[in-house]
């Protein structure tokens, strides 16, 4: 059990390029499940490897239980890593794989047997203990790899994309198992993934990285509802927020569309934080369809979009639409794509159709047009 602290910690592989991990400051509580998430190359693995002692810390420090471990060797940090490529010994059974590190540490045989049995019970590995990795499924091998870490009773678990080799269904069930197991063990855990759904469903808190820079650390719900900037807004959520650039602010109101415009409900306490324009973020579920066809519905300000793809997932359906540019409009849809969650009964929506859509009242987030920071945080 341990607390972890990154203090302005950086890793610079190549001095001619930006730091792979750039002055990260982050405190992780004892027993917490923290997920590092971000696109490929954002520095997640490097940040985790700095904690495990597999990468040097070029600037700043990493502390475990308040003690600076920046110069401590990996094996003396008491951090257990589980990698994506299970790295099991192929010629050993599950039991031997799990016992290996304990035997090296010359623990008594009875203690080893008890620890392996306890981990096997937790992971429901009993029937597999005498099998070799080649006779196991991917998910089973992953559980043995977990077991091998658990038996060591480490202070900290580090899991680097442990589920990426599993098929979609197994990923969902293993994700739930790992989260439940972590809660049962109460070991402080850092988990790396590029998959925001995994991050949101597993983490007590989620830390979002981009280009080596920590963007925001928060609970999944708070990240979703109050993204700190446009990057987090677009990255978190599946599909992410649609961003509208260049929305006019007049007399404290954010207005979209022609004539009087559609009032997007910029809260009064935020209006003073911007000048004449704002970036507006709209979640897929916040769009309302108010009409179909080229014509704006009478008495309604709306945005025209053309349906490019309809994704029906059973319980949910999304329409991915292309923004239809309106002559004279200063508003730009970032990426040109609008993702809309379809209400039940929207079965008639089809590709090629033009829809008139508008954000529901109170459904928007507002970002500073220069810094792209959510106005709530300014
Ligand atoms: P992520 O885990 O988010 O995909 P990484 O931490 O692997 O990101 O990589 C962050 C950045 O550091 C990337 O630009 C990557 O190319 C670079 N990088 C990672 N490992 C090395 C290395 N051993 N040598 C040089 N550059 C590296």
Short mmCIF file of N, CA and C in Angstrom, two decimals, residues 86 88 94 124-125 128 131 133 135-146 166 170 174:
data_model
loop_
_atom_site.label_atom_id
_atom_site.label_comp_id
_atom_site.label_asym_id
_atom_site.label_seq_id
_atom_site.Cartn_x
_atom_site.Cartn_y
_atom_site.Cartn_z
N UNK A 86 2.03 -10.79 -22.26
CA UNK A 86 2.00 -11.43 -20.93
C UNK A 86 3.36 -11.81 -20.37
N UNK A 88 4.92 -14.53 -19.97
CA UNK A 88 4.99 -15.70 -19.10
C UNK A 88 6.12 -16.60 -19.61
N UNK A 94 1.34 -22.57 -14.91
CA UNK A 94 0.83 -21.34 -14.29
C UNK A 94 1.37 -21.24 -12.86
N UNK A 124 -9.59 -17.14 -9.90
CA UNK A 124 -10.27 -18.35 -10.40
C UNK A 124 -9.38 -19.11 -11.38
N UNK A 125 -8.14 -19.31 -10.94
CA UNK A 125 -7.17 -19.99 -11.80
C UNK A 125 -6.95 -21.45 -11.39
N UNK A 128 -6.31 -24.23 -13.76
CA UNK A 128 -5.25 -23.97 -14.75
C UNK A 128 -3.85 -24.11 -14.17
N UNK A 131 -1.29 -26.11 -15.93
CA UNK A 131 -1.18 -25.99 -17.39
C UNK A 131 -0.08 -25.00 -17.76
N UNK A 133 1.38 -22.03 -20.51
CA UNK A 133 0.73 -20.94 -21.25
C UNK A 133 0.17 -21.35 -22.61
N UNK A 135 -1.33 -23.84 -23.45
CA UNK A 135 -2.63 -24.52 -23.35
C UNK A 135 -3.71 -23.59 -22.79
N UNK A 136 -3.42 -22.31 -22.73
CA UNK A 136 -4.39 -21.37 -22.16
C UNK A 136 -4.85 -20.38 -23.20
N UNK A 137 -6.04 -19.79 -22.95
CA UNK A 137 -6.54 -18.71 -23.82
C UNK A 137 -5.82 -17.42 -23.44
N UNK A 138 -5.98 -16.40 -24.27
CA UNK A 138 -5.35 -15.10 -24.01
C UNK A 138 -5.78 -14.54 -22.66
N UNK A 139 -7.06 -14.65 -22.38
CA UNK A 139 -7.58 -14.11 -21.12
C UNK A 139 -7.02 -14.84 -19.92
N UNK A 140 -6.86 -16.16 -20.07
CA UNK A 140 -6.31 -16.96 -18.96
C UNK A 140 -4.85 -16.60 -18.72
N UNK A 141 -4.11 -16.42 -19.81
CA UNK A 141 -2.70 -16.03 -19.65
C UNK A 141 -2.59 -14.67 -18.96
N UNK A 142 -3.52 -13.79 -19.33
CA UNK A 142 -3.51 -12.47 -18.72
C UNK A 142 -3.75 -12.58 -17.21
N UNK A 143 -4.63 -13.50 -16.83
CA UNK A 143 -4.93 -13.67 -15.40
C UNK A 143 -3.73 -14.27 -14.67
N UNK A 144 -3.01 -15.18 -15.33
CA UNK A 144 -1.79 -15.73 -14.69
C UNK A 144 -0.76 -14.61 -14.51
N UNK A 145 -0.65 -13.75 -15.52
CA UNK A 145 0.30 -12.63 -15.42
C UNK A 145 -0.08 -11.73 -14.24
N UNK A 146 -1.38 -11.52 -14.07
CA UNK A 146 -1.85 -10.74 -12.92
C UNK A 146 -1.47 -11.45 -11.62
N UNK A 166 -6.73 -8.93 -26.07
CA UNK A 166 -7.93 -9.75 -25.89
C UNK A 166 -9.03 -9.33 -26.86
N UNK A 170 -14.07 -10.38 -24.24
CA UNK A 170 -13.21 -10.76 -23.12
C UNK A 170 -12.63 -9.52 -22.45
N UNK A 174 -12.83 -8.95 -18.56
CA UNK A 174 -11.56 -8.87 -17.83
C UNK A 174 -11.39 -7.50 -17.18
#
